[in-house]
PDB file of C-alpha atoms in Angstrom:
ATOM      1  CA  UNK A   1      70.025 142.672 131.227  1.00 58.00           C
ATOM      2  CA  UNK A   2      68.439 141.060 134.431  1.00 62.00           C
ATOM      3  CA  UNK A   3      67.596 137.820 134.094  1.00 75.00           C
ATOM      4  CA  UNK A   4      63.651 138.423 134.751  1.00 90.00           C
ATOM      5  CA  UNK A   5      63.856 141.117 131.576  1.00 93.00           C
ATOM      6  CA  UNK A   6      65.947 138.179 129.636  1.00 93.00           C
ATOM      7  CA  UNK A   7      63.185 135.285 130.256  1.00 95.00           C
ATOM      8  CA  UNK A   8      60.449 137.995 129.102  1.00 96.00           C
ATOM      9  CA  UNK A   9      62.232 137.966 125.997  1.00 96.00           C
ATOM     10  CA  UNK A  10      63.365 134.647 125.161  1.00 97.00           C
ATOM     11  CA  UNK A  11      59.386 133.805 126.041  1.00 98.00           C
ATOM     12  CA  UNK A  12      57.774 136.557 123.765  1.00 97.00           C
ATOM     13  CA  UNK A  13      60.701 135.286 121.285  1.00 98.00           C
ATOM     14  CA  UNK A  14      58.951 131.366 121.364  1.00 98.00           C
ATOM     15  CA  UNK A  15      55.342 132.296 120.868  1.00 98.00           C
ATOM     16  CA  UNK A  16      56.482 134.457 117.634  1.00 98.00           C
ATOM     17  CA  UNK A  17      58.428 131.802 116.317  1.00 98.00           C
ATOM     18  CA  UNK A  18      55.504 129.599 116.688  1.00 98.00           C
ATOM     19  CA  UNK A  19      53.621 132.106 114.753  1.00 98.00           C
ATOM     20  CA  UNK A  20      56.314 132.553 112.317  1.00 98.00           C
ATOM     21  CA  UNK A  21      56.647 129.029 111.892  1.00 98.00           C
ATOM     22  CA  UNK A  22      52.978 128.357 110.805  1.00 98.00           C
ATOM     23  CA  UNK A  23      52.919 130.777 108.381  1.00 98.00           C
ATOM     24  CA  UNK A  24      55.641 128.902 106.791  1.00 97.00           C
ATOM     25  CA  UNK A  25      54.496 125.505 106.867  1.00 96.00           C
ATOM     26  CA  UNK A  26      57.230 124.426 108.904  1.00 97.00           C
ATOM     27  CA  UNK A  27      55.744 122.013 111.303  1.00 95.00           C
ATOM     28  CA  UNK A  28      59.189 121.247 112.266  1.00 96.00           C
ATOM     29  CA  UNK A  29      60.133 124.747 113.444  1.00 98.00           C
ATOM     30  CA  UNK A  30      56.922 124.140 115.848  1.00 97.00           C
ATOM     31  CA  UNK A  31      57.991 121.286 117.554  1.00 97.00           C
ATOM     32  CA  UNK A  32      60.669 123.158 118.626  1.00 97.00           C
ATOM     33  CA  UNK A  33      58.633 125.741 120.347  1.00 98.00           C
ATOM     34  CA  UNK A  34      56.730 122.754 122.591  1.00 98.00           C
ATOM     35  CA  UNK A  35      57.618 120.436 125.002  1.00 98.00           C
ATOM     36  CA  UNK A  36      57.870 116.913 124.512  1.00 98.00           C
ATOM     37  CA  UNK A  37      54.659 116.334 126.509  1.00 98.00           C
ATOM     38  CA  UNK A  38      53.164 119.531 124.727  1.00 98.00           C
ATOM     39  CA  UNK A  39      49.432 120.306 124.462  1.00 98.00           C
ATOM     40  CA  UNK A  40      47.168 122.048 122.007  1.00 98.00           C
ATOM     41  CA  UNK A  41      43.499 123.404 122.633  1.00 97.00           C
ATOM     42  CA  UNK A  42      41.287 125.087 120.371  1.00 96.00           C
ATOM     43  CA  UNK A  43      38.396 126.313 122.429  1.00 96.00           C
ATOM     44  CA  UNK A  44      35.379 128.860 120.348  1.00 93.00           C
ATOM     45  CA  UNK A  45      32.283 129.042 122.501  1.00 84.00           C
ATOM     46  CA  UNK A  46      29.131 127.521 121.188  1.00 80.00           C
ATOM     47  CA  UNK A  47      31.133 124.703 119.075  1.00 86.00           C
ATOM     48  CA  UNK A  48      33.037 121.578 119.492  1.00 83.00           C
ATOM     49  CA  UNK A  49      36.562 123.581 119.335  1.00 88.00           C
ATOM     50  CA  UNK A  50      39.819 121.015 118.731  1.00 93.00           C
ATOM     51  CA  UNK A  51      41.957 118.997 120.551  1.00 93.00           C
ATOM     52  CA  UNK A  52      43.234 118.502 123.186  1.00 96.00           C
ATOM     53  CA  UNK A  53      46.210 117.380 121.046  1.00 98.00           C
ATOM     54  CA  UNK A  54      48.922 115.213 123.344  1.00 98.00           C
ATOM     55  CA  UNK A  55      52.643 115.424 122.674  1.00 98.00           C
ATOM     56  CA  UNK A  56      55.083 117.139 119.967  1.00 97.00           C
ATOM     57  CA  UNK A  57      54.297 114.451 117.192  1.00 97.00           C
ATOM     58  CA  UNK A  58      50.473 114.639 117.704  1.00 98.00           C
ATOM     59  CA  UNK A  59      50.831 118.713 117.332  1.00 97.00           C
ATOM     60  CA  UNK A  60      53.007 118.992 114.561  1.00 97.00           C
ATOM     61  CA  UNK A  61      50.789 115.878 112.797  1.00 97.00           C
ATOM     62  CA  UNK A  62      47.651 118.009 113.368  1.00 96.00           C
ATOM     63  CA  UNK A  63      48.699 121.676 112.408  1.00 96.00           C
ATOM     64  CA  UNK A  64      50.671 119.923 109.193  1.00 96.00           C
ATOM     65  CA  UNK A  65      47.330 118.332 108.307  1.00 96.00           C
ATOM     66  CA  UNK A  66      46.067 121.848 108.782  1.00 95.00           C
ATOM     67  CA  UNK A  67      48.351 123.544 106.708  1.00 95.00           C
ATOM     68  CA  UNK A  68      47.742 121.249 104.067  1.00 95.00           C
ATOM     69  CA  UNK A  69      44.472 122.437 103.447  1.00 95.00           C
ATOM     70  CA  UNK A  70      44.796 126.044 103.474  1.00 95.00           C
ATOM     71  CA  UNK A  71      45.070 127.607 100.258  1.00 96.00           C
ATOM     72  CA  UNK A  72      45.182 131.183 101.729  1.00 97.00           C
ATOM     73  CA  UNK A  73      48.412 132.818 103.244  1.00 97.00           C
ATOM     74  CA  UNK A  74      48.210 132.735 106.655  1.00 97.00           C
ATOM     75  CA  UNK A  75      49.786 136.073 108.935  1.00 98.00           C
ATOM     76  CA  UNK A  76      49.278 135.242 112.947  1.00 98.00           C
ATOM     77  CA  UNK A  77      50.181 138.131 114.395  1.00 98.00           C
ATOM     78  CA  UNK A  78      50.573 138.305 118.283  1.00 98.00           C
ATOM     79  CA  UNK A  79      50.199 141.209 120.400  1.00 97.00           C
ATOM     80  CA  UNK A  80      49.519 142.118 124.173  1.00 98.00           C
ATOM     81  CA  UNK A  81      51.667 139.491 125.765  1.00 97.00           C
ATOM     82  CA  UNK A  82      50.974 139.560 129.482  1.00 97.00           C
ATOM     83  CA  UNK A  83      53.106 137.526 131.866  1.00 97.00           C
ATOM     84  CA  UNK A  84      50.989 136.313 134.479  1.00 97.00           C
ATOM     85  CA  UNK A  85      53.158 134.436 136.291  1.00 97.00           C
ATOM     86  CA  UNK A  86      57.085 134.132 135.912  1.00 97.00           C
ATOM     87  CA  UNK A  87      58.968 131.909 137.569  1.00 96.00           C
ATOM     88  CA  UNK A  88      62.748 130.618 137.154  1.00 95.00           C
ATOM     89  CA  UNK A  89      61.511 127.200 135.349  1.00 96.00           C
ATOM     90  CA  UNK A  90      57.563 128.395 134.397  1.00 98.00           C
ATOM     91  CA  UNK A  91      55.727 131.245 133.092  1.00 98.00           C
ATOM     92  CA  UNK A  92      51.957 131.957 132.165  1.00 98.00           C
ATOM     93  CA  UNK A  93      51.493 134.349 129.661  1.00 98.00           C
ATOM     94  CA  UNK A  94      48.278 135.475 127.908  1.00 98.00           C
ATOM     95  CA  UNK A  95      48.262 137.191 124.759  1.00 98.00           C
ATOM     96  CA  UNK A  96      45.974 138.461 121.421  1.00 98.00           C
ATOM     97  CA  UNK A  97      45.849 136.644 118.424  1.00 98.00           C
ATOM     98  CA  UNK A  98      44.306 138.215 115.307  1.00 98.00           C
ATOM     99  CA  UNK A  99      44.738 136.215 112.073  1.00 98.00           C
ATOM    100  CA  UNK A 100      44.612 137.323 108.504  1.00 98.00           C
ATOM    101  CA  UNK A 101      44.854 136.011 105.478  1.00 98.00           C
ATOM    102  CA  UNK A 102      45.382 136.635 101.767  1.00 98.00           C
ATOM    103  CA  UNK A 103      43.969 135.062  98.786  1.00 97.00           C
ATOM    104  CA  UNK A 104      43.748 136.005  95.273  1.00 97.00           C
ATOM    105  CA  UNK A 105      45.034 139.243  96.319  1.00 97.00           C
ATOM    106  CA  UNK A 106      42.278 139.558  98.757  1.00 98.00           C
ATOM    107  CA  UNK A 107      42.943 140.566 102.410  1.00 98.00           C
ATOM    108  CA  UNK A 108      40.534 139.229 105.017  1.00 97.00           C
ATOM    109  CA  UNK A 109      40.757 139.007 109.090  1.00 97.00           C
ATOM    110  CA  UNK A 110      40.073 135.190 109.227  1.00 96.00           C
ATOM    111  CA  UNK A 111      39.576 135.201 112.815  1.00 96.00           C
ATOM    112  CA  UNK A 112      40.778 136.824 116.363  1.00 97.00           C
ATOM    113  CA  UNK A 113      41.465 135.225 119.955  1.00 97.00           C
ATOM    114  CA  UNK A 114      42.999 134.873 123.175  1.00 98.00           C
ATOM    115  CA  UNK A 115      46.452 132.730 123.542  1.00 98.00           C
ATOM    116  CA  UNK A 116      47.164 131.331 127.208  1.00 98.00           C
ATOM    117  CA  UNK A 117      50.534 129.909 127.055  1.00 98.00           C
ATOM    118  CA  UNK A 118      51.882 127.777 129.780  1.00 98.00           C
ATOM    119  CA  UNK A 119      55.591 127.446 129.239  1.00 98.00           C
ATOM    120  CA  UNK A 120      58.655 125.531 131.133  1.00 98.00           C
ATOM    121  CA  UNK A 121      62.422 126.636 130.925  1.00 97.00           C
ATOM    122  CA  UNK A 122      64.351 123.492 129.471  1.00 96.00           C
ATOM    123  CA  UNK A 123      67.785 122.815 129.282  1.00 89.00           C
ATOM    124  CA  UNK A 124      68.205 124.900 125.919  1.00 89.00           C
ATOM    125  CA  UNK A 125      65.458 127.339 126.567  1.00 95.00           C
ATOM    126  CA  UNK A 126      61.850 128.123 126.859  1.00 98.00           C
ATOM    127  CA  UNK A 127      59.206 125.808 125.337  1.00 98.00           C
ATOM    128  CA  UNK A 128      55.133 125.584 125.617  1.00 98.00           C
ATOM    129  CA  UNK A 129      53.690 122.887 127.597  1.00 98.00           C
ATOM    130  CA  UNK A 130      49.918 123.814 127.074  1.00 98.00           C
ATOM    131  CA  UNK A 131      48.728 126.377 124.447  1.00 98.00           C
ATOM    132  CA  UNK A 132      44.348 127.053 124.760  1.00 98.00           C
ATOM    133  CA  UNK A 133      43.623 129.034 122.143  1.00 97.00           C
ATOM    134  CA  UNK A 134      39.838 130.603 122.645  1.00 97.00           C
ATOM    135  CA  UNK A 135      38.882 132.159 119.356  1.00 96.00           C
ATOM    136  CA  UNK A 136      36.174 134.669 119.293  1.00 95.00           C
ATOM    137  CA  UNK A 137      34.705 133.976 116.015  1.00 92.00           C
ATOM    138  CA  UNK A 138      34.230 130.980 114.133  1.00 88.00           C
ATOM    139  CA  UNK A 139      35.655 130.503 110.635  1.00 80.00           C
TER     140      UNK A 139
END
């Protein structure tokens, strides 16, 4: 596998297990995915949004909180990942986020968005430096 082909994975493979990893409650697990110096924007048009949220502690802190008080199952499902840019050590990569959720047995799209990932190869892999989210709905 060439090495371009390999980095499109192990990326696509980091922004699912952040997905995967929220839908667990396992703050954690999302750490891993970010850098040390990681960064978190929630951007909806018309509204305040959230964040920006500074650094690994601060984002797992703020999505645990988060978690917390959802009493729903969560399912983010992400689709459409585009590699903007893809470097040796950086990649952009844009991608569709539509969230559902389940609730007394009820199924309901909670909300859908755009992802723009910002990511840097570290010593053990792939990681997100800056995640904007910009939903298209409120909820």
């Amino acid at each position: 596998m060439s090495t371009d082909a390999a980095a499109r994975l192990d990326i696509s493979d980091v922004l699912n297990r952040y997905a995967w990893a929220y839908d667990t409650h396992d703050p954690e697990a999302i750490g891993e995915c970010f850098t040390d110096d990681g960064e978190f924007i929630i951007e909806l048009d018309g509204h305040e949004g959230w964040g920006p949220y500074r650094g690994r502690a601060a984002i797992m802190s703020w999505l645990a909180s988060v978690m917390d008080a959802q009493t729903d199952q969560r399912r983010h499902c992400v689709t459409n990942v585009v590699m903007r840019e893809l470097g040796p050590a950086s990649a952009r990569v844009d991608s569709y986020l539509v969230l559902t959720a389940v609730e007394d047995g009820q199924l309901r799209v909670v909300c859908t968005g755009t992802y723009h990932d910002d990511l840097v190869r570290e010593g053990d892999g792939w990681r997100i430096a800056r995640k904007l989210l910009r939903l298209d709905n409120p909820f």
